Coordinates of C-alpha atoms and ligand atoms in Angstrom, one line a residue:
X1 CA -11.1 -12.2 160.0
X2 CA -14.6 -13.0 161.2
X3 CA -14.7 -16.8 161.7
X4 CA -17.7 -19.1 162.3
X5 CA -17.1 -22.2 164.4
X6 CA -20.1 -24.7 164.3
X7 CA -19.9 -27.2 167.3
X8 CA -17.8 -24.3 169.0
X9 CA -18.9 -25.1 172.5
X10 CA -17.7 -28.7 172.3
X11 CA -14.4 -30.2 173.1
X12 CA -12.2 -29.3 170.2
X13 CA -14.5 -26.4 169.1
X14 CA -13.9 -24.5 172.4
X15 CA -10.1 -24.8 172.1
X16 CA -10.3 -23.5 168.5
X17 CA -12.5 -20.5 169.6
X18 CA -9.9 -19.8 172.3
X19 CA -7.0 -20.0 169.9
X20 CA -8.5 -18.0 167.1
X21 CA -9.4 -15.2 169.5
X22 CA -5.9 -15.2 170.9
X23 CA -4.7 -14.9 167.1
X24 CA -6.7 -11.7 167.0
X25 CA -9.8 -12.8 165.1
X26 CA -13.4 -12.1 165.5
X27 CA -15.1 -15.5 166.5
X28 CA -18.8 -16.6 166.2
X29 CA -19.5 -19.9 168.1
X30 CA -22.6 -21.6 166.8
X31 CA -23.8 -24.6 168.9
X32 CA -27.0 -26.4 169.9
X33 CA -25.3 -27.4 173.1
X34 CA -26.1 -31.2 172.5
X35 CA -22.6 -32.4 173.7
X36 CA -21.2 -28.9 174.2
X37 CA -21.2 -26.9 177.4
X38 CA -21.5 -23.2 178.1
X39 CA -18.6 -23.6 180.7
X40 CA -16.3 -24.7 177.9
X41 CA -16.5 -21.2 176.6
X42 CA -17.6 -19.2 179.7
X43 CA -13.9 -17.8 180.0
X44 CA -14.3 -16.2 176.5
X45 CA -17.7 -14.4 177.0
X46 CA -16.1 -11.1 178.2
X47 CA -14.1 -10.9 175.0
X48 CA -16.1 -8.2 172.9
X49 CA -15.2 -9.9 169.6
X50 CA -16.5 -13.3 170.8
X51 CA -20.3 -14.1 170.0
X52 CA -22.2 -17.2 170.9
X53 CA -25.4 -18.1 168.9
X54 CA -27.6 -21.1 170.0
X55 CA -28.6 -22.7 166.7
X56 CA -28.9 -26.1 165.0
X57 CA -26.9 -26.6 161.9
X58 CA -29.7 -28.7 160.5
X59 CA -31.5 -25.2 160.0
X60 CA -30.1 -22.7 157.5
X61 CA -28.6 -19.5 158.9
X62 CA -27.1 -16.3 157.2
X63 CA -24.2 -14.6 158.7
X64 CA -21.4 -12.7 157.0
X65 CA -18.1 -14.5 157.7
X66 CA -14.8 -15.0 156.1
X67 CA -14.1 -18.5 157.3
X68 CA -16.2 -21.4 158.5
X69 CA -15.0 -24.3 160.5
X70 CA -17.8 -26.9 160.4
X71 CA -17.4 -29.1 163.6
X72 CA -21.0 -29.5 164.6
X73 CA -21.5 -33.2 165.3
X74 CA -21.4 -35.3 168.5
X75 CA -18.1 -37.3 168.2
X76 CA -18.3 -40.0 170.9
X77 CA -20.0 -43.3 169.8
X78 CA -22.2 -43.2 172.7
X79 CA -23.6 -39.8 171.8
X80 CA -23.7 -40.3 168.0
X81 CA -25.7 -43.4 168.4
X82 CA -28.1 -42.0 170.9
X83 CA -30.1 -40.5 168.0
X84 CA -28.7 -42.0 164.7
X85 CA -31.2 -40.1 162.6
X86 CA -30.3 -36.8 164.2
X87 CA -26.6 -37.6 163.6
X88 CA -27.2 -38.2 160.0
X89 CA -29.1 -35.0 159.7
X90 CA -26.5 -33.0 161.4
X91 CA -23.8 -34.3 159.1
X92 CA -25.6 -34.0 156.0
X93 CA -28.0 -31.0 156.4
X94 CA -25.4 -29.4 158.4
X95 CA -22.9 -29.7 155.6
X96 CA -25.4 -28.5 153.1
X97 CA -26.4 -25.4 155.2
X98 CA -22.8 -24.5 155.9
X99 CA -21.9 -25.0 152.2
X100 CA -24.8 -22.9 151.1
X101 CA -23.7 -20.2 153.5
X102 CA -20.1 -20.4 152.3
X103 CA -21.3 -20.2 148.7
X104 CA -23.4 -17.3 149.4
X105 CA -20.9 -15.2 151.4
X106 CA -17.8 -16.5 149.6
X107 CA -16.3 -17.8 152.7
X108 CA -13.7 -20.6 152.9
X109 CA -15.1 -23.6 154.7
X110 CA -13.2 -26.4 156.4
X111 CA -14.9 -29.7 157.2
X112 CA -14.0 -31.6 160.3
X113 CA -14.1 -35.1 158.8
X114 CA -12.8 -38.2 160.5
X115 CA -10.7 -41.3 160.4
X116 CA -13.9 -43.1 160.6
X117 CA -14.4 -42.6 156.8
X118 CA -11.8 -45.4 156.6
X119 CA -14.2 -47.7 158.7
X120 CA -12.5 -50.8 159.9
X121 CA -9.3 -50.2 157.6
X122 CA -7.6 -52.8 155.7
X123 CA -4.7 -50.5 154.9
X124 CA -2.4 -49.8 157.6
X125 CA -1.4 -46.8 158.4
X126 CA -4.3 -45.1 156.7
X127 CA -3.4 -42.8 153.8
X128 CA -5.7 -40.3 152.3
X129 CA -6.1 -42.2 149.0
X130 CA -7.5 -45.2 150.8
X131 CA -11.3 -45.5 150.2
X132 CA -12.1 -47.3 153.4
X133 CA -13.9 -50.3 154.6
X134 CA -17.1 -48.8 156.4
X135 CA -20.2 -50.9 157.1
X136 CA -23.1 -48.8 155.6
X137 CA -25.7 -50.4 157.8
X138 CA -24.0 -51.0 161.2
X139 CA -24.4 -49.0 164.5
X140 CA -21.5 -46.6 163.5
X141 CA -23.0 -45.9 160.0
X142 CA -24.9 -42.9 161.1
X143 CA -21.5 -41.1 161.9
X144 CA -19.3 -42.8 159.4
X145 CA -21.6 -42.5 156.3
X146 CA -22.8 -39.0 157.6
X147 CA -19.2 -37.9 157.5
X148 CA -18.4 -39.6 154.2
X149 CA -21.4 -38.0 152.6
X150 CA -20.4 -34.5 154.1
X151 CA -17.0 -35.0 152.3
X152 CA -19.0 -35.8 149.1
X153 CA -21.0 -32.6 149.4
X154 CA -17.8 -30.6 150.1
X155 CA -16.4 -31.9 146.8
X156 CA -19.4 -31.5 144.9
X157 CA -20.0 -27.8 145.9
X158 CA -16.2 -27.3 145.2
X159 CA -16.5 -28.8 141.6
X160 CA -19.9 -27.4 140.8
X161 CA -19.9 -24.0 142.5
X162 CA -16.3 -23.3 143.1
X163 CA -16.7 -23.1 146.9
X164 CA -13.4 -22.8 148.6
X165 CA -13.2 -26.0 150.7
X166 CA -10.7 -27.7 153.0
X167 CA -11.2 -31.2 154.4
X168 CA -9.3 -32.7 157.2
X169 CA -9.6 -36.3 158.6
X170 CA -9.3 -35.9 162.4
X171 CA -7.9 -39.1 164.3
X172 CA -8.7 -39.8 167.9
X173 CA -8.1 -36.5 169.7
X174 CA -8.1 -36.0 173.6
X175 CA -7.6 -33.4 176.3
X176 CA -9.1 -31.1 178.7
X177 CA -12.8 -30.3 178.3
X178 CA -13.8 -33.8 177.1
X179 CA -17.1 -34.6 178.8
X180 CA -16.3 -36.9 181.9
X181 CA -19.1 -39.1 180.8
X182 CA -18.9 -38.9 177.0
X183 CA -17.9 -42.6 176.7
X184 CA -14.6 -42.2 174.7
X185 CA -11.7 -44.1 175.9
X186 CA -9.3 -41.5 177.2
X187 CA -11.9 -39.7 179.4
X188 CA -13.5 -43.0 180.5
X189 CA -10.2 -44.6 181.6
X190 CA -8.9 -41.4 183.3
X191 CA -12.3 -40.7 185.3
X192 CA -12.4 -44.5 186.2
X193 CA -8.8 -44.6 187.2
X194 CA -9.1 -41.3 189.4
X195 CA -12.3 -42.7 191.1
X196 CA -10.9 -46.1 191.8
X197 CA -13.6 -47.6 189.7
X198 CA -13.1 -50.6 187.2
X199 CA -11.2 -49.5 184.1
X200 CA -13.5 -51.0 181.3
X201 CA -11.7 -52.5 178.3
X202 CA -14.0 -53.5 175.5
X203 CA -12.8 -56.8 174.0
X204 CA -9.3 -58.1 174.8
X205 CA -7.7 -54.5 174.4
X206 CA -5.6 -55.5 171.4
X207 CA -7.3 -52.9 169.1
X208 CA -5.1 -50.0 168.5
X209 CA -5.7 -46.2 168.2
X210 CA -3.5 -43.1 167.8
X211 CA -4.1 -40.3 170.2
X212 CA -3.5 -36.7 169.3
X213 CA -3.5 -33.9 171.9
X214 CA -6.0 -31.2 171.3
X215 CA -3.4 -28.3 171.0
X216 CA -1.7 -30.1 168.1
X217 CA -5.1 -30.7 166.4
X218 CA -6.1 -27.1 166.6
X219 CA -2.7 -26.0 165.1
X220 CA -3.2 -28.6 162.4
X221 CA -6.6 -27.3 161.6
X222 CA -5.5 -23.7 161.6
X223 CA -2.7 -24.5 159.1
X224 CA -5.0 -26.5 156.8
X225 CA -7.6 -23.6 156.7
X226 CA -5.0 -21.0 155.8
X227 CA -3.1 -23.1 153.2
X228 CA -3.9 -21.6 149.8
X229 CA -3.0 -24.6 147.7
X230 CA -4.5 -27.8 149.3
X231 CA -8.2 -28.7 149.6
X232 CA -7.6 -32.1 151.0
X233 CA -8.5 -34.4 152.4
X234 CA -5.6 -34.4 154.9
X235 CA -5.1 -36.7 157.8
X236 CA -4.4 -34.9 161.0
X237 CA -3.5 -37.1 163.9
X238 CA -0.7 -38.4 166.0
X239 CA 0.9 -41.4 164.3
X240 CA 2.0 -43.0 167.7
X241 CA -0.1 -46.1 167.9
X242 CA -1.1 -47.8 171.1
X243 CA -3.3 -50.8 172.0
X244 CA -6.2 -50.0 174.3
X245 CA -4.6 -52.2 176.9
X246 CA -1.4 -50.2 176.7
X247 CA -3.5 -47.1 177.2
X248 CA -5.2 -48.5 180.3
X249 CA -1.9 -49.5 181.8
X250 CA -0.4 -46.1 181.2
X251 CA -3.3 -44.2 182.6
X252 CA -3.3 -46.6 185.7
X253 CA 0.4 -45.9 186.3
X254 CA 0.1 -42.1 185.8
X255 CA -2.7 -41.8 188.3
X256 CA -1.2 -44.3 190.7
X257 CA -4.6 -45.9 190.8
X258 CA -5.6 -49.1 192.2
X259 CA -8.4 -49.7 189.9
X260 CA -9.0 -53.2 188.4
X261 CA -9.0 -53.7 184.7
X262 CA -12.1 -55.6 183.5
X263 CA -13.2 -56.7 180.1
X264 CA -16.5 -56.0 178.5
X265 CA -18.1 -56.9 175.2
X266 CA -16.4 -55.3 172.1
X267 CA -19.1 -53.1 170.4
X268 CA -19.9 -54.2 166.8
X269 CA -17.7 -52.8 163.9
X270 CA -15.1 -51.5 166.4
X271 CA -12.1 -50.8 164.1
X272 CA -9.2 -53.2 164.8
X273 CA -6.4 -50.8 164.0
X274 CA -6.0 -47.1 163.3
X275 CA -2.9 -45.0 162.7
X276 CA -2.7 -41.9 160.3
X277 CA -0.2 -41.5 157.7
X278 CA 0.6 -37.8 158.0
X279 CA 3.1 -37.3 155.1
X280 CA 0.7 -34.8 153.4
X281 CA 0.2 -32.8 156.6
X282 CA 3.9 -32.8 157.3
X283 CA 5.1 -31.9 153.8
X284 CA 2.4 -29.6 152.7
X285 CA 1.3 -27.8 156.0
X286 CA 4.8 -28.3 157.8
X287 CA 2.6 -29.9 160.6
X288 CA 3.4 -32.7 163.0
X289 CA 2.4 -33.3 166.6
X290 CA 4.6 -32.1 169.3
X291 CA 2.9 -33.5 172.3
X292 CA 3.5 -37.1 173.2
X293 CA 0.9 -39.3 174.8
X294 CA 2.6 -39.3 178.2
X295 CA 2.7 -35.5 178.3
X296 CA -0.9 -35.2 177.1
X297 CA -2.3 -37.7 179.4
X298 CA -0.7 -36.0 182.4
X299 CA -2.2 -32.7 181.4
X300 CA -5.7 -34.4 180.9
X301 CA -5.4 -36.3 184.2
X302 CA -4.8 -32.9 185.9
X303 CA -7.8 -31.4 184.3
X304 CA -10.1 -34.4 185.2
X305 CA -8.9 -34.5 188.8
X306 CA -9.6 -30.9 189.4
X307 CA -13.1 -31.3 187.9
X308 CA -13.7 -34.4 190.0
X309 CA -12.3 -32.9 193.2
X310 CA -14.4 -29.6 192.8
X311 CA -17.8 -30.1 194.4
X312 CA -19.3 -27.5 192.0
X313 CA -18.5 -29.9 189.1
X314 CA -19.6 -33.3 190.1
X315 CA -18.2 -35.8 187.5
Ligands
NAD401 P1 -18.0 -32.7 170.8 O1 -19.1 -33.6 170.9 O2 -17.4 -32.3 172.1 O3 -18.4 -31.4 169.9 C1 -19.4 -31.2 169.0 C2 -20.1 -30.0 169.1 O4 -21.2 -29.9 168.2 C3 -20.8 -29.9 170.6 O5 -20.6 -28.7 171.1 C4 -22.3 -30.1 170.2 O6 -23.2 -29.5 171.1 C5 -22.4 -29.5 168.8 N1 -23.4 -30.1 168.0 C6 -23.8 -31.3 167.8 N2 -24.9 -31.4 166.9 C7 -25.1 -30.1 166.6 C8 -26.2 -29.6 165.8 N3 -27.1 -30.3 165.1 N4 -26.1 -28.1 165.6 C9 -25.2 -27.4 166.3 N5 -24.2 -27.9 167.1 C10 -24.2 -29.3 167.3 O7 -16.9 -33.5 169.9 P2 -15.5 -33.0 169.4 O8 -14.6 -34.1 169.8 O9 -15.1 -31.7 169.9 O10 -15.5 -33.1 167.9 C11 -15.6 -31.9 167.0 C12 -15.7 -32.3 165.7 O11 -14.4 -33.1 165.2 C13 -16.9 -33.3 165.2 O12 -17.4 -33.0 164.0 C14 -16.2 -34.7 165.2 O13 -17.0 -35.5 164.2 C15 -14.9 -34.4 164.6 N6 -13.9 -35.5 165.1 C16 -13.4 -35.5 166.4 C17 -12.6 -36.5 166.8 C18 -12.1 -36.7 168.1 O14 -11.5 -37.6 168.5 N7 -12.4 -35.7 169.1 C19 -12.2 -37.4 165.8 C20 -12.7 -37.3 164.5 C21 -13.6 -36.3 164.1
UDP402 N1 -13.1 -48.5 174.6 C1 -12.8 -49.2 175.6 N2 -13.4 -48.9 177.0 C2 -14.0 -47.7 177.0 C3 -14.2 -46.9 175.9 C4 -13.7 -47.3 174.7 O1 -12.1 -50.3 175.6 O2 -14.5 -47.5 178.1 C5 -12.3 -48.8 173.3 C6 -13.4 -48.8 172.1 O3 -13.9 -50.1 172.0 C7 -12.4 -48.7 171.0 C8 -11.3 -47.7 171.6 O4 -11.4 -47.8 173.0 O5 -11.7 -49.7 170.5 C9 -11.6 -46.2 171.2 O6 -13.0 -45.9 171.5 P1 -13.5 -44.4 171.3 O7 -15.0 -44.4 171.6 O8 -12.7 -43.5 172.2 O9 -13.2 -44.0 169.9 P2 -13.4 -44.6 168.5 O10 -13.9 -46.2 168.7 O11 -14.4 -43.9 167.7 O12 -12.0 -44.5 167.9

């Protein structure tokens, strides 16, 4: 198949490009390189069935493809809040453009939605039928509401035009190729611990998250895309739930770091708890995560320590 991945030079996108090429597909990576890097996909460039297009999803594009994975959108709060209007445009105009393309070339399209559609959830763990508790005017709204509207657009095109859609809700995902400075908790803590800098816990660290290793995420995405019966939304994430304090202590232990843990103000609307219910993914896709937090953190620590110690890649 010929497969388009928007946001393909980003963290998850680059792993997806790599895996789909390995599975024998032709892959087109489309990216505006806002948070993506050429070096994430540099090792794929020699592959004759891999193509890269520098393009912004807020502009229309016409390419003949069989499947579209729509991942284009900065995922870290620091980056998506940098230019909130652009984040909304990327989510909404990006979804419109990709849905228009899917409709025109009759491609199946998978939307990378997010656990953020549940906002600061009052239902725990989060099931797909929960409508969420998102603040429409807060600092996270450009992302949360952008992603919620992208889901709305997916279902409107599906009902109105018969577009073949798949929607997954991705929970916190981590692993190699996250940006060292992208502000997300796993990369922040690992880089801080490796450099002996203070580990910055926002608030008292009692808020929880569930962390999924990127290889498990990519497997879940591909299974969802190729399932002929389910449109979603389907939660994909690791249901292991940890407080941010527990995460900091694990990373400190695994890196044998002498870093101090310090507390900083909690950003507004920071969700108090998050954990996916993955019954649907498990029963309908036969998917469940296979890489636990310890194993995934050790692999990520290895990646970041190589980057930090390589003078060509100053972190
Ligand atoms: P990332 O920031 O590493 O990747 C996003 C990619 O999209 C980057 O390569 C960026 O340059 C590109 N991009 C951004 N705006 C664009 C635009 N207007 N046009 C074209 N390309 C654009 O983030 P990620 O962690 O790889 O996330 C990928 C997708 O998964 C995102 O849609 C994100 O919302 C979703 N998601 C990720 C997580 C997570 O924990 N990693 C959780 C929930 C949802
Ligand atoms: N966090 C933290 N220190 C950091 C970065 C993040 O304590 O240096 C916290 C953040 O407040 C949140 C959790 O870690 O409670 C996860 O943050 P992240 O930005 O990774 O993702 P999200 O909030 O979108 O789940």
